[in-house]
Short mmCIF file of C-alpha atoms in Angstrom, two decimals:
data_model
loop_
_atom_site.label_atom_id
_atom_site.label_comp_id
_atom_site.label_asym_id
_atom_site.label_seq_id
_atom_site.Cartn_x
_atom_site.Cartn_y
_atom_site.Cartn_z
CA UNK A 1 -75.31 67.68 -30.08
CA UNK A 2 -78.55 66.91 -27.93
CA UNK A 3 -81.81 65.11 -28.80
CA UNK A 4 -85.25 67.13 -29.89
CA UNK A 5 -86.28 66.39 -26.48
CA UNK A 6 -82.93 67.92 -24.71
CA UNK A 7 -81.71 64.63 -23.25
CA UNK A 8 -78.11 63.72 -23.33
CA UNK A 9 -76.69 63.09 -26.96
CA UNK A 10 -76.48 59.81 -28.15
CA UNK A 11 -72.53 59.14 -29.22
CA UNK A 12 -72.29 58.35 -32.92
CA UNK A 13 -69.46 56.02 -32.47
CA UNK A 14 -70.05 52.34 -30.57
CA UNK A 15 -68.58 52.83 -27.24
CA UNK A 16 -66.34 49.46 -27.67
CA UNK A 17 -64.95 50.99 -30.72
CA UNK A 18 -64.63 54.23 -29.32
CA UNK A 19 -62.79 53.26 -26.61
CA UNK A 20 -60.03 51.66 -28.54
CA UNK A 21 -59.92 54.46 -31.28
CA UNK A 22 -56.39 55.54 -30.90
CA UNK A 23 -55.05 52.13 -31.02
CA UNK A 24 -56.95 51.59 -34.02
CA UNK A 25 -55.09 54.86 -35.43
CA UNK A 26 -51.82 53.22 -34.68
CA UNK A 27 -52.59 50.03 -36.49
CA UNK A 28 -53.95 52.67 -39.58
CA UNK A 29 -50.42 54.56 -39.67
CA UNK A 30 -48.50 51.11 -39.57
CA UNK A 31 -50.59 49.82 -42.34
CA UNK A 32 -49.94 53.39 -44.19
CA UNK A 33 -46.51 53.57 -43.25
CA UNK A 34 -45.67 50.20 -44.98
CA UNK A 35 -46.79 51.34 -48.48
CA UNK A 36 -45.27 54.89 -48.10
CA UNK A 37 -42.25 53.24 -46.76
CA UNK A 38 -41.84 51.23 -49.95
CA UNK A 39 -41.14 53.62 -52.60
CA UNK A 40 -38.71 55.50 -50.64
CA UNK A 41 -36.56 52.80 -49.69
CA UNK A 42 -36.35 51.69 -53.54
CA UNK A 43 -35.11 54.99 -54.48
CA UNK A 44 -32.08 54.15 -52.31
CA UNK A 45 -31.49 50.65 -53.91
CA UNK A 46 -31.54 51.42 -57.71
CA UNK A 47 -27.62 51.46 -57.97
CA UNK A 48 -27.35 47.96 -56.50
CA UNK A 49 -30.37 46.63 -58.47
CA UNK A 50 -28.46 47.90 -61.36
CA UNK A 51 -25.31 45.87 -60.55
CA UNK A 52 -24.89 42.55 -62.36
CA UNK A 53 -25.76 39.38 -60.73
CA UNK A 54 -25.23 38.39 -58.03
CA UNK A 55 -25.11 41.74 -56.57
CA UNK A 56 -28.21 43.15 -58.50
CA UNK A 57 -30.29 41.82 -61.33
CA UNK A 58 -28.45 43.81 -64.04
CA UNK A 59 -31.52 46.21 -64.78
CA UNK A 60 -31.02 49.09 -67.39
CA UNK A 61 -31.90 52.72 -66.65
CA UNK A 62 -35.52 51.79 -68.28
CA UNK A 63 -35.89 49.06 -66.39
CA UNK A 64 -34.77 50.92 -62.93
CA UNK A 65 -37.68 53.45 -63.83
CA UNK A 66 -40.41 50.79 -64.69
CA UNK A 67 -39.36 49.29 -61.45
CA UNK A 68 -40.78 52.48 -59.76
CA UNK A 69 -43.39 53.40 -62.81
CA UNK A 70 -45.06 49.89 -62.42
CA UNK A 71 -46.27 50.36 -59.11
CA UNK A 72 -47.26 53.98 -59.67
CA UNK A 73 -49.44 53.08 -62.58
CA UNK A 74 -51.32 50.13 -60.81
CA UNK A 75 -51.53 51.98 -57.61
CA UNK A 76 -53.17 55.26 -59.21
CA UNK A 77 -55.12 53.64 -61.79
CA UNK A 78 -57.07 51.38 -59.20
CA UNK A 79 -56.96 53.83 -56.26
CA UNK A 80 -60.70 55.39 -57.02
CA UNK A 81 -61.99 51.68 -57.48
CA UNK A 82 -60.60 50.45 -54.49
CA UNK A 83 -62.29 53.16 -52.56
CA UNK A 84 -65.84 52.26 -53.90
CA UNK A 85 -65.45 48.65 -53.05
CA UNK A 86 -64.56 49.77 -49.73
CA UNK A 87 -67.67 51.70 -49.12
CA UNK A 88 -69.83 48.72 -50.94
CA UNK A 89 -68.05 45.55 -49.49
CA UNK A 90 -66.74 46.83 -46.04
CA UNK A 91 -63.25 49.07 -45.58
CA UNK A 92 -61.76 46.37 -43.18
CA UNK A 93 -62.14 43.49 -45.83
CA UNK A 94 -60.57 45.28 -48.63
CA UNK A 95 -57.81 46.81 -46.58
CA UNK A 96 -56.89 43.12 -45.26
CA UNK A 97 -57.16 42.13 -48.96
CA UNK A 98 -54.76 44.76 -49.78
CA UNK A 99 -52.02 44.52 -47.30
CA UNK A 100 -52.25 40.49 -48.08
CA UNK A 101 -51.68 41.23 -51.79
CA UNK A 102 -48.77 43.83 -50.98
CA UNK A 103 -46.93 41.39 -48.66
CA UNK A 104 -47.30 38.68 -51.19
CA UNK A 105 -45.98 41.08 -53.74
CA UNK A 106 -43.16 41.86 -51.78
CA UNK A 107 -41.82 38.55 -51.06
CA UNK A 108 -42.07 37.70 -54.68
CA UNK A 109 -40.04 40.68 -55.62
CA UNK A 110 -37.50 39.89 -52.97
CA UNK A 111 -36.44 37.04 -54.75
CA UNK A 112 -36.90 38.21 -58.69
CA UNK A 113 -34.41 36.74 -60.90
CA UNK A 114 -34.71 39.30 -63.79
CA UNK A 115 -35.75 43.06 -64.24
CA UNK A 116 -38.92 41.76 -65.83
CA UNK A 117 -39.98 39.62 -62.98
CA UNK A 118 -39.14 42.75 -60.57
CA UNK A 119 -41.44 44.99 -62.46
CA UNK A 120 -44.05 42.57 -62.53
CA UNK A 121 -44.15 41.77 -58.90
CA UNK A 122 -44.20 45.59 -58.28
CA UNK A 123 -47.05 45.95 -60.23
CA UNK A 124 -48.78 43.30 -57.83
CA UNK A 125 -47.57 45.50 -54.54
CA UNK A 126 -49.25 48.48 -56.33
CA UNK A 127 -52.06 46.47 -56.64
CA UNK A 128 -52.38 45.69 -53.00
CA UNK A 129 -51.46 48.90 -51.98
CA UNK A 130 -54.09 50.80 -53.77
CA UNK A 131 -56.49 48.81 -51.49
CA UNK A 132 -54.69 49.72 -48.33
CA UNK A 133 -54.37 53.59 -48.67
CA UNK A 134 -57.85 54.87 -49.13
CA UNK A 135 -59.24 52.22 -46.45
CA UNK A 136 -57.13 53.84 -43.90
CA UNK A 137 -58.45 57.16 -44.09
CA UNK A 138 -62.10 56.07 -44.43
CA UNK A 139 -61.88 53.87 -41.35
CA UNK A 140 -60.52 56.74 -39.53
CA UNK A 141 -63.13 58.83 -40.39
CA UNK A 142 -65.79 56.22 -38.78
CA UNK A 143 -64.07 55.49 -35.48
CA UNK A 144 -63.61 59.21 -34.50
CA UNK A 145 -66.17 61.77 -33.57
CA UNK A 146 -66.30 64.81 -36.01
CA UNK A 147 -64.46 67.19 -33.50
CA UNK A 148 -61.55 64.43 -33.19
CA UNK A 149 -61.37 63.93 -36.83
CA UNK A 150 -58.96 67.00 -37.31
CA UNK A 151 -56.52 65.77 -34.59
CA UNK A 152 -56.47 62.03 -35.85
CA UNK A 153 -55.89 63.03 -39.64
CA UNK A 154 -53.15 65.51 -38.69
CA UNK A 155 -51.50 62.23 -36.91
CA UNK A 156 -52.23 60.24 -39.87
CA UNK A 157 -50.80 62.77 -42.25
CA UNK A 158 -47.41 62.90 -39.99
CA UNK A 159 -46.96 59.29 -40.69
CA UNK A 160 -46.68 59.75 -44.37
CA UNK A 161 -43.95 62.33 -43.85
CA UNK A 162 -42.27 59.38 -41.49
CA UNK A 163 -42.46 57.01 -44.30
CA UNK A 164 -40.81 59.29 -46.84
CA UNK A 165 -38.11 60.25 -44.39
CA UNK A 166 -37.08 56.95 -42.77
CA UNK A 167 -37.37 55.03 -45.89
CA UNK A 168 -33.87 56.19 -47.34
CA UNK A 169 -32.38 55.40 -43.74
CA UNK A 170 -33.92 51.86 -43.47
CA UNK A 171 -32.92 51.18 -46.95
CA UNK A 172 -29.18 52.15 -46.47
CA UNK A 173 -28.96 50.17 -43.55
CA UNK A 174 -30.72 46.99 -45.17
CA UNK A 175 -28.16 47.17 -48.03
CA UNK A 176 -25.11 47.53 -45.79
CA UNK A 177 -26.01 43.90 -44.30
CA UNK A 178 -28.10 42.20 -46.44
CA UNK A 179 -28.86 41.77 -50.52
CA UNK A 180 -30.87 43.89 -52.56
CA UNK A 181 -33.88 41.59 -51.71
CA UNK A 182 -34.16 42.36 -48.39
CA UNK A 183 -35.63 45.88 -48.80
CA UNK A 184 -38.62 44.19 -49.97
CA UNK A 185 -38.49 41.06 -47.64
CA UNK A 186 -38.61 43.18 -44.71
CA UNK A 187 -42.24 43.94 -45.58
CA UNK A 188 -43.42 40.50 -44.91
CA UNK A 189 -43.06 40.31 -41.21
CA UNK A 190 -44.47 43.60 -40.83
CA UNK A 191 -47.45 42.86 -43.18
CA UNK A 192 -48.27 39.88 -40.70
CA UNK A 193 -47.93 42.25 -37.84
CA UNK A 194 -50.37 44.43 -39.45
CA UNK A 195 -52.70 41.78 -40.37
CA UNK A 196 -52.94 40.48 -36.95
CA UNK A 197 -53.62 43.67 -35.23
CA UNK A 198 -56.23 44.80 -37.94
CA UNK A 199 -58.42 41.44 -37.53
CA UNK A 200 -58.16 42.11 -33.51
CA UNK A 201 -58.69 45.89 -33.38
CA UNK A 202 -60.07 47.35 -36.44
CA UNK A 203 -64.00 47.71 -36.74
CA UNK A 204 -65.64 46.93 -40.32
CA UNK A 205 -67.52 49.59 -41.84
CA UNK A 206 -69.45 50.33 -45.22
CA UNK A 207 -72.17 52.17 -46.90
CA UNK A 208 -75.32 50.59 -45.60
CA UNK A 209 -77.10 52.21 -49.06
CA UNK A 210 -74.72 51.80 -51.66
CA UNK A 211 -77.18 51.88 -54.26
CA UNK A 212 -76.67 49.77 -57.86
CA UNK A 213 -73.16 49.34 -58.72
CA UNK A 214 -72.09 51.50 -61.82
CA UNK A 215 -69.89 49.06 -63.77
CA UNK A 216 -69.26 51.57 -66.67
CA UNK A 217 -68.23 54.35 -64.30
CA UNK A 218 -65.65 52.03 -62.43
CA UNK A 219 -64.05 50.85 -65.96
CA UNK A 220 -63.99 54.44 -67.54
CA UNK A 221 -62.21 55.78 -64.19
CA UNK A 222 -59.47 52.64 -64.42
CA UNK A 223 -58.81 53.31 -68.16
CA UNK A 224 -58.64 57.11 -67.78
CA UNK A 225 -56.59 57.35 -64.94
CA UNK A 226 -54.03 54.24 -66.41
CA UNK A 227 -53.70 56.07 -69.51
CA UNK A 228 -53.14 59.52 -68.02
CA UNK A 229 -50.60 58.01 -65.65
CA UNK A 230 -48.75 56.09 -68.34
CA UNK A 231 -48.51 59.12 -70.76
CA UNK A 232 -47.19 61.30 -67.59
CA UNK A 233 -44.72 58.53 -67.02
CA UNK A 234 -43.62 58.23 -70.49
CA UNK A 235 -43.36 61.72 -71.41
CA UNK A 236 -40.90 61.84 -68.55
CA UNK A 237 -38.82 58.88 -69.51
CA UNK A 238 -38.38 60.38 -73.09
CA UNK A 239 -38.16 64.01 -71.86
CA UNK A 240 -40.53 64.77 -74.63
CA UNK A 241 -44.36 65.02 -74.11
CA UNK A 242 -45.19 65.48 -77.84
CA UNK A 243 -43.78 61.98 -78.65
CA UNK A 244 -46.44 59.91 -80.09
CA UNK A 245 -46.06 57.08 -77.26
CA UNK A 246 -46.46 59.86 -74.83
CA UNK A 247 -48.77 62.70 -76.04
CA UNK A 248 -51.48 59.61 -77.26
CA UNK A 249 -51.94 57.83 -73.85
CA UNK A 250 -52.15 61.41 -72.34
CA UNK A 251 -54.80 62.62 -74.62
CA UNK A 252 -56.73 59.16 -74.50
CA UNK A 253 -56.51 59.22 -70.81
CA UNK A 254 -58.21 63.05 -70.72
CA UNK A 255 -60.77 62.06 -73.15
CA UNK A 256 -61.89 58.91 -71.03
CA UNK A 257 -61.93 60.90 -68.08
CA UNK A 258 -64.03 63.40 -69.57
CA UNK A 259 -66.37 60.64 -70.87
CA UNK A 260 -66.33 59.34 -67.19
CA UNK A 261 -67.51 62.83 -65.79
CA UNK A 262 -70.20 63.43 -68.66
CA UNK A 263 -71.39 59.39 -67.43
CA UNK A 264 -71.54 60.25 -63.70
CA UNK A 265 -73.50 63.43 -64.31
CA UNK A 266 -75.86 61.59 -66.30
CA UNK A 267 -76.13 58.52 -64.27
CA UNK A 268 -79.12 58.12 -61.56
CA UNK A 269 -76.22 55.83 -59.82
CA UNK A 270 -73.00 57.11 -60.18
CA UNK A 271 -69.53 55.93 -58.75
CA UNK A 272 -69.00 59.32 -57.33
CA UNK A 273 -71.24 62.38 -57.18
CA UNK A 274 -69.68 65.05 -59.51
CA UNK A 275 -71.64 67.72 -57.89
CA UNK A 276 -69.13 67.43 -55.06
CA UNK A 277 -66.69 69.11 -57.03
CA UNK A 278 -68.70 72.39 -57.03
CA UNK A 279 -68.39 72.83 -53.36
CA UNK A 280 -65.29 75.49 -52.91
CA UNK A 281 -63.73 73.51 -49.97
CA UNK A 282 -63.54 69.98 -51.72
CA UNK A 283 -62.27 71.22 -55.21
CA UNK A 284 -59.65 73.81 -53.64
CA UNK A 285 -58.45 71.07 -51.50
CA UNK A 286 -57.67 68.63 -53.71
CA UNK A 287 -56.04 70.95 -56.32
CA UNK A 288 -53.93 71.84 -53.50
CA UNK A 289 -52.91 68.57 -52.54
CA UNK A 290 -52.11 67.91 -56.64
CA UNK A 291 -49.98 71.17 -56.49
CA UNK A 292 -48.05 70.38 -53.56
CA UNK A 293 -47.06 67.23 -54.32
CA UNK A 294 -46.33 68.20 -58.16
CA UNK A 295 -43.74 70.49 -56.79
CA UNK A 296 -42.54 68.83 -53.95
CA UNK A 297 -42.06 65.12 -55.85
CA UNK A 298 -39.85 66.61 -58.39
CA UNK A 299 -37.64 68.23 -55.69
CA UNK A 300 -37.49 65.19 -53.82
CA UNK A 301 -36.27 63.38 -56.98
CA UNK A 302 -33.54 65.97 -57.64
CA UNK A 303 -32.31 66.35 -54.21
CA UNK A 304 -31.21 62.74 -53.79
CA UNK A 305 -28.66 63.48 -56.80
CA UNK A 306 -27.89 66.78 -55.31
CA UNK A 307 -26.62 65.43 -52.20
CA UNK A 308 -24.97 61.77 -53.34
CA UNK A 309 -23.61 63.01 -56.85
CA UNK A 310 -22.66 66.33 -56.25
CA UNK A 311 -22.03 66.16 -52.67
CA UNK A 312 -20.64 62.80 -52.19
CA UNK A 313 -22.84 61.38 -49.47
CA UNK A 314 -23.73 58.07 -49.18
CA UNK A 315 -27.32 56.79 -49.66
CA UNK A 316 -27.72 56.31 -45.97
CA UNK A 317 -26.14 59.91 -45.00
CA UNK A 318 -28.64 61.43 -47.77
CA UNK A 319 -31.45 59.54 -45.86
CA UNK A 320 -29.99 61.02 -42.45
CA UNK A 321 -30.03 64.75 -44.03
CA UNK A 322 -33.52 64.53 -45.02
CA UNK A 323 -34.46 63.68 -41.15
CA UNK A 324 -35.56 67.02 -40.54
CA UNK A 325 -38.55 67.10 -43.07
CA UNK A 326 -39.95 64.12 -41.19
CA UNK A 327 -39.27 65.66 -37.99
CA UNK A 328 -40.99 68.83 -38.80
CA UNK A 329 -43.90 66.94 -40.21
CA UNK A 330 -44.04 64.78 -36.65
CA UNK A 331 -43.97 68.05 -34.60
CA UNK A 332 -46.36 70.14 -36.47
CA UNK A 333 -49.06 67.88 -38.38
CA UNK A 334 -50.74 66.66 -35.37
CA UNK A 335 -50.86 70.42 -34.19
CA UNK A 336 -52.12 71.73 -37.28
CA UNK A 337 -55.94 71.85 -36.36
CA UNK A 338 -54.90 74.16 -33.50
CA UNK A 339 -53.58 76.72 -35.80
CA UNK A 340 -56.77 76.01 -38.00
CA UNK A 341 -59.47 76.59 -35.22
CA UNK A 342 -57.53 79.97 -34.57
CA UNK A 343 -56.72 81.35 -37.99
CA UNK A 344 -59.00 79.40 -40.34
CA UNK A 345 -57.87 76.94 -42.86
CA UNK A 346 -57.47 79.40 -45.73
CA UNK A 347 -54.87 81.22 -43.89
CA UNK A 348 -52.97 78.22 -42.54
CA UNK A 349 -52.79 76.52 -45.88
CA UNK A 350 -51.63 79.58 -47.56
CA UNK A 351 -48.88 80.13 -44.96
CA UNK A 352 -47.82 76.25 -45.25
CA UNK A 353 -47.85 76.88 -49.35
CA UNK A 354 -45.90 79.82 -48.79
CA UNK A 355 -43.00 77.96 -46.77
CA UNK A 356 -43.06 75.41 -49.11
CA UNK A 357 -42.38 77.68 -51.90
CA UNK A 358 -39.58 79.67 -49.97
CA UNK A 359 -37.85 75.98 -49.29
CA UNK A 360 -38.37 74.91 -53.21
CA UNK A 361 -36.78 78.35 -54.09
CA UNK A 362 -33.95 77.96 -51.53
CA UNK A 363 -32.41 75.02 -53.73
CA UNK A 364 -31.68 77.88 -56.48
CA UNK A 365 -29.21 78.80 -54.34
CA UNK A 366 -27.59 75.66 -53.47
CA UNK A 367 -24.02 74.96 -54.77
CA UNK A 368 -21.61 72.17 -54.18
CA UNK A 369 -20.36 74.03 -50.74
CA UNK A 370 -23.49 75.25 -49.35
CA UNK A 371 -23.30 74.56 -45.55
CA UNK A 372 -25.30 71.68 -44.37
CA UNK A 373 -27.14 73.52 -41.50
CA UNK A 374 -28.82 75.40 -44.53
CA UNK A 375 -30.10 72.55 -46.19
CA UNK A 376 -31.29 71.10 -42.73
CA UNK A 377 -33.21 74.32 -41.95
CA UNK A 378 -34.78 74.32 -45.67
CA UNK A 379 -35.78 70.93 -45.05
CA UNK A 380 -37.30 71.52 -41.77
CA UNK A 381 -39.47 74.71 -43.36
CA UNK A 382 -40.25 72.54 -46.38
CA UNK A 383 -41.67 69.70 -43.65
CA UNK A 384 -43.37 72.30 -41.41
CA UNK A 385 -45.16 73.83 -44.55
CA UNK A 386 -46.38 70.40 -45.52
CA UNK A 387 -47.43 69.80 -42.11
CA UNK A 388 -49.80 72.66 -42.35
CA UNK A 389 -51.34 71.72 -45.65
CA UNK A 390 -51.80 68.22 -45.77
CA UNK A 391 -53.87 67.73 -42.40
CA UNK A 392 -56.53 70.90 -43.36
CA UNK A 393 -57.08 69.96 -46.93
CA UNK A 394 -57.51 66.37 -46.06
CA UNK A 395 -60.12 67.29 -43.61
CA UNK A 396 -61.83 69.44 -45.99
CA UNK A 397 -62.23 66.83 -48.39
CA UNK A 398 -63.15 64.41 -46.17
CA UNK A 399 -65.76 66.24 -44.11
CA UNK A 400 -67.46 67.55 -47.42
CA UNK A 401 -68.63 64.26 -48.28
CA UNK A 402 -71.29 62.13 -46.21
CA UNK A 403 -69.89 59.89 -43.85
CA UNK A 404 -70.80 56.87 -45.63
CA UNK A 405 -68.81 57.89 -48.74
CA UNK A 406 -65.42 57.77 -47.00
CA UNK A 407 -64.07 55.61 -49.16
CA UNK A 408 -64.38 57.26 -52.38
CA UNK A 409 -63.71 60.43 -50.83
CA UNK A 410 -60.25 59.42 -49.30
CA UNK A 411 -59.98 57.55 -52.94
CA UNK A 412 -60.29 61.31 -54.62
CA UNK A 413 -57.86 62.65 -52.23
CA UNK A 414 -55.30 60.11 -52.89
CA UNK A 415 -55.48 59.78 -56.77
CA UNK A 416 -55.03 63.76 -56.95
CA UNK A 417 -52.16 63.54 -54.56
CA UNK A 418 -50.48 60.41 -56.78
CA UNK A 419 -51.30 61.79 -60.05
CA UNK A 420 -49.82 65.20 -59.15
CA UNK A 421 -46.46 63.50 -57.65
CA UNK A 422 -46.20 61.49 -60.58
CA UNK A 423 -46.55 64.71 -63.27
CA UNK A 424 -43.98 66.49 -60.87
CA UNK A 425 -41.51 63.71 -61.29
CA UNK A 426 -42.40 63.41 -65.09
CA UNK A 427 -42.45 67.20 -65.90
CA UNK A 428 -39.67 68.53 -63.38
CA UNK A 429 -37.09 65.61 -63.95
CA UNK A 430 -37.90 65.95 -67.68
CA UNK A 431 -36.75 69.42 -67.37
CA UNK A 432 -34.02 68.54 -65.19
CA UNK A 433 -32.46 66.21 -67.59
CA UNK A 434 -32.86 68.40 -70.85
CA UNK A 435 -31.26 71.21 -68.99
CA UNK A 436 -28.50 69.22 -67.69
CA UNK A 437 -27.88 67.58 -71.23
CA UNK A 438 -27.74 70.87 -72.70
CA UNK A 439 -25.05 72.11 -70.03
CA UNK A 440 -22.98 68.67 -70.23
CA UNK A 441 -22.98 68.21 -74.15
CA UNK A 442 -19.81 70.22 -75.19
CA UNK A 443 -17.72 68.53 -72.46
CA UNK A 444 -18.42 64.99 -73.59
CA UNK A 445 -15.91 64.91 -76.27
CA UNK A 446 -13.38 63.13 -74.15
CA UNK A 447 -16.05 60.26 -74.64
CA UNK A 448 -16.00 57.57 -77.77
CA UNK A 449 -18.76 59.06 -79.96
CA UNK A 450 -21.16 55.82 -79.38
CA UNK A 451 -21.37 56.78 -75.66
CA UNK A 452 -21.75 60.57 -75.73
CA UNK A 453 -25.33 60.24 -76.31
CA UNK A 454 -25.86 57.82 -73.43
CA UNK A 455 -23.67 59.72 -71.04
CA UNK A 456 -25.53 62.89 -71.10
CA UNK A 457 -28.67 61.19 -69.49
CA UNK A 458 -27.89 62.35 -66.30
CA UNK A 459 -25.22 63.32 -64.03
CA UNK A 460 -24.88 59.51 -62.50
CA UNK A 461 -24.55 58.34 -66.10
CA UNK A 462 -22.11 61.10 -66.79
CA UNK A 463 -19.81 60.39 -63.63
CA UNK A 464 -20.08 56.65 -64.46
CA UNK A 465 -18.37 57.12 -67.86
CA UNK A 466 -16.04 59.60 -66.26
CA UNK A 467 -14.88 56.83 -63.68
CA UNK A 468 -14.53 54.27 -66.59
CA UNK A 469 -12.02 56.56 -68.41
CA UNK A 470 -9.71 56.62 -65.32
CA UNK A 471 -7.54 59.95 -64.97
CA UNK A 472 -8.47 61.13 -68.17
CA UNK A 473 -12.13 61.21 -66.93
CA UNK A 474 -11.46 63.57 -63.95
CA UNK A 475 -12.12 66.72 -66.36
CA UNK A 476 -15.80 65.64 -66.71
CA UNK A 477 -16.35 65.71 -63.02
CA UNK A 478 -16.45 69.74 -62.79
CA UNK A 479 -18.54 70.08 -65.65
CA UNK A 480 -20.85 67.49 -64.55
CA UNK A 481 -21.34 69.10 -61.23
CA UNK A 482 -21.97 72.57 -62.84
CA UNK A 483 -24.49 71.54 -65.42
CA UNK A 484 -26.40 69.51 -62.56
CA UNK A 485 -26.58 72.61 -60.48
CA UNK A 486 -27.49 74.84 -63.36
CA UNK A 487 -30.36 72.56 -64.09
CA UNK A 488 -31.46 72.08 -60.30
CA UNK A 489 -31.59 75.85 -60.02
CA UNK A 490 -33.73 76.06 -62.72
CA UNK A 491 -36.25 73.19 -61.90
CA UNK A 492 -36.28 74.50 -58.05
CA UNK A 493 -37.52 78.12 -59.53
CA UNK A 494 -40.13 76.19 -61.44
CA UNK A 495 -41.43 74.05 -58.58
CA UNK A 496 -41.70 76.99 -56.36
CA UNK A 497 -43.47 78.87 -59.07
CA UNK A 498 -45.84 75.51 -59.03
CA UNK A 499 -46.42 75.93 -55.25
CA UNK A 500 -47.13 79.45 -55.73
CA UNK A 501 -50.07 78.70 -58.01
CA UNK A 502 -51.14 76.58 -55.20
CA UNK A 503 -50.92 79.66 -52.82
CA UNK A 504 -53.53 81.57 -55.39
CA UNK A 505 -56.01 78.29 -55.59
CA UNK A 506 -56.13 78.22 -52.03
CA UNK A 507 -56.51 82.12 -51.48
CA UNK A 508 -59.13 82.29 -53.72
CA UNK A 509 -61.29 79.12 -53.17
CA UNK A 510 -60.55 77.36 -49.89
CA UNK A 511 -63.40 78.64 -47.21
CA UNK A 512 -61.52 80.92 -44.76
CA UNK A 513 -63.61 81.02 -41.47
CA UNK A 514 -62.66 79.19 -38.51
CA UNK A 515 -64.42 75.71 -38.11
CA UNK A 516 -67.90 76.08 -36.64
CA UNK A 517 -68.89 73.94 -33.55
CA UNK A 518 -71.26 71.12 -34.32
CA UNK A 519 -74.72 72.22 -34.18
CA UNK A 520 -77.08 71.20 -31.19
CA UNK A 521 -79.21 68.90 -33.82
CA UNK A 522 -78.63 67.33 -37.21
CA UNK A 523 -79.71 69.74 -39.90
CA UNK A 524 -81.71 66.80 -41.68
CA UNK A 525 -83.17 63.53 -40.43
CA UNK A 526 -81.14 60.55 -41.41
CA UNK A 527 -82.13 56.65 -41.60
CA UNK A 528 -81.60 54.37 -38.85
CA UNK A 529 -78.75 52.25 -39.57
CA UNK A 530 -77.74 49.00 -37.76
CA UNK A 531 -74.71 48.92 -35.88
CA UNK A 532 -73.20 45.44 -35.33
CA UNK A 533 -70.84 44.64 -32.14
CA UNK A 534 -69.97 41.36 -31.95
CA UNK A 535 -72.91 39.15 -32.02
CA UNK A 536 -75.10 41.97 -30.88
CA UNK A 537 -77.19 44.32 -33.03
CA UNK A 538 -78.32 47.71 -31.95
CA UNK A 539 -80.58 50.48 -33.65
CA UNK A 540 -78.47 53.62 -34.14
CA UNK A 541 -81.09 56.26 -33.26
CA UNK A 542 -81.67 59.38 -35.10
CA UNK A 543 -78.47 60.81 -33.91
CA UNK A 544 -76.54 58.30 -35.56
CA UNK A 545 -74.58 58.82 -38.90
CA UNK A 546 -75.73 56.60 -41.79
CA UNK A 547 -73.57 53.81 -41.70
CA UNK A 548 -72.83 50.15 -40.80
CA UNK A 549 -70.18 49.37 -38.03
CA UNK A 550 -69.07 45.90 -36.86
CA UNK A 551 -66.29 45.17 -34.45
CA UNK A 552 -64.86 42.13 -36.32
#
C-alpha cells in the first residue's frame, strides 16, 4: 500500500508489536489449547469419575453428561457477549480475566467432593473459556498484517486439532499415574504460564469508537443461546426432541433469538450489525463451520465407543489411534492459504468438505475386524479435510468485518461452531442411542426385568450388566457389538449427508475467486486513531486501521 503522494507505505501494526507477532501467536495458541484440551481430556475420564469414592465421585450417567454439558451451555451462551466486551474493554484484559477464571474453576473441579460440585465448577470453567476463545482470534487479527492473516489463522486452526487429539492421550497418561482430579489440576500451572506470557508479550486492543452499549441486545443473545443450547442438550439426553423439557427451551431460544435479530436491525447502536449476514462470504462461512462441526462432533462421540467398547482398546490407546487426525491438521492447516491462493476459497472448502464426507461415510463400512491402518487413513483424511475448511472459512468471516469488530466477529465464528457441535452430539447421539436400543432390546431377556431399560441405554451399560452376570452375560456381548455397529453405520451415513449439505452451501454461496492483492490505497478514508506503546502515544496516520493498540 502507498500513500497518496507515492511515499512508502506506513505499516498498519506498530513496529514493536510487529517484531514479536509470532511469539504473540504462540501465546494465543497456548491459551486456546488449554480451553480445547479440557473437554477432550474429560471424555477419557468419565468411567473413572463414575466410580464410587475414593476412586471417583460416583456420578450417574446423567451427572456425567451434565459435567460436560454445563461447560458447553455456559461457554456457548456467553461467547457472543464476551466478544463484544473484548471489543469495548480490551481483548487482552478480557483474555486475562477469562484464563484466570478458567484456572480457578479447574482447581475447584479437581477437588470436587460430589457430582453436583463438579457440574458447578465445570460451569465456572465454561464461563472463563468464553472470554478466552474469541479474544485469541481477535488479537491475532490485530497483530498481523492482512496479507499474513491467512497464514496465522491456519496455524491457529491447527492448534484446535492438536488439542482435540492430544487431550485423550494426556488424560490417559494422567489417569494411569494420578487420581481423577489431576485432569483438571494440570490446567493450573499451564494457566500461570499463560498469564505471565500474556502480560509480557500480548498487546491490548479494542474498538476506539464502540458507541453506546446495547444492554437489551446482550441480554437477548445470552438468554436465546442458553435456551437453544439447553434444549439441544436435553433433547439428546432424552433421545426425544419433542419432549416438553426439550421442545419448550428449543422453541423459546429460537423465539428470543428472532427477537434479538429484529431488535438489532432496528437499533441505531446494535450489538452486531445484522447486515454482515447479507455478505455471502460471511454467511456461507459461518454455515459451513456449523455444518462441519455438526457432522464431526457426532462421529467423535461414537468413535470413542467403537474403539474402546467394540475394539477393546484402552483410553490411552484410543487417544493414540486418533493422532493422525491431529497430524493432518498440523501439516495442512498452516499451508491451506497456499492452496486458496491458487484455487480460491470455494474450491478448497468444497474439496475439504468432500474429504470430510468421505471419511464419515467410511465408518459405515467398519466392523469389529477392520484393519487398523484403514482407521488411521480415514482419520488422516478427515484431518486433511478439516485443515482445508477451517482456515479459509475463518479468514472469510474475520476479513468480512471491520477490524475494530474483530472480537464480535470471532465470537460469531465460535458461537456457530459450538452450537453446531452441540447439535451434532445431541442429534447424532440420539440417533445412535435409539438405533442401538432397537437392536439390543430383543437380547436383554437374560437380565432381570428392572435392569433391561437401563441396560439398553448404551453399549457401555449393556456390557456393564453383562459383566455383572458373569458367564451367563457373555451371550450379550456379540449382540451388543452388532447392535452398536448397525447404529454406528446409520449415524455415519447421516453425518456424511450433513457434510454434503455443507458442500452445497459452500458451492452456492462462498465466493470462488482467488484472494486479491491489497489495493494501492484505502478505498475509504478512516479516522486517525491513537496507538499506545508503553508511555508513548502516536497518531496512526491515514493508512492505519481504526483501532487502539497498547503494548501492555
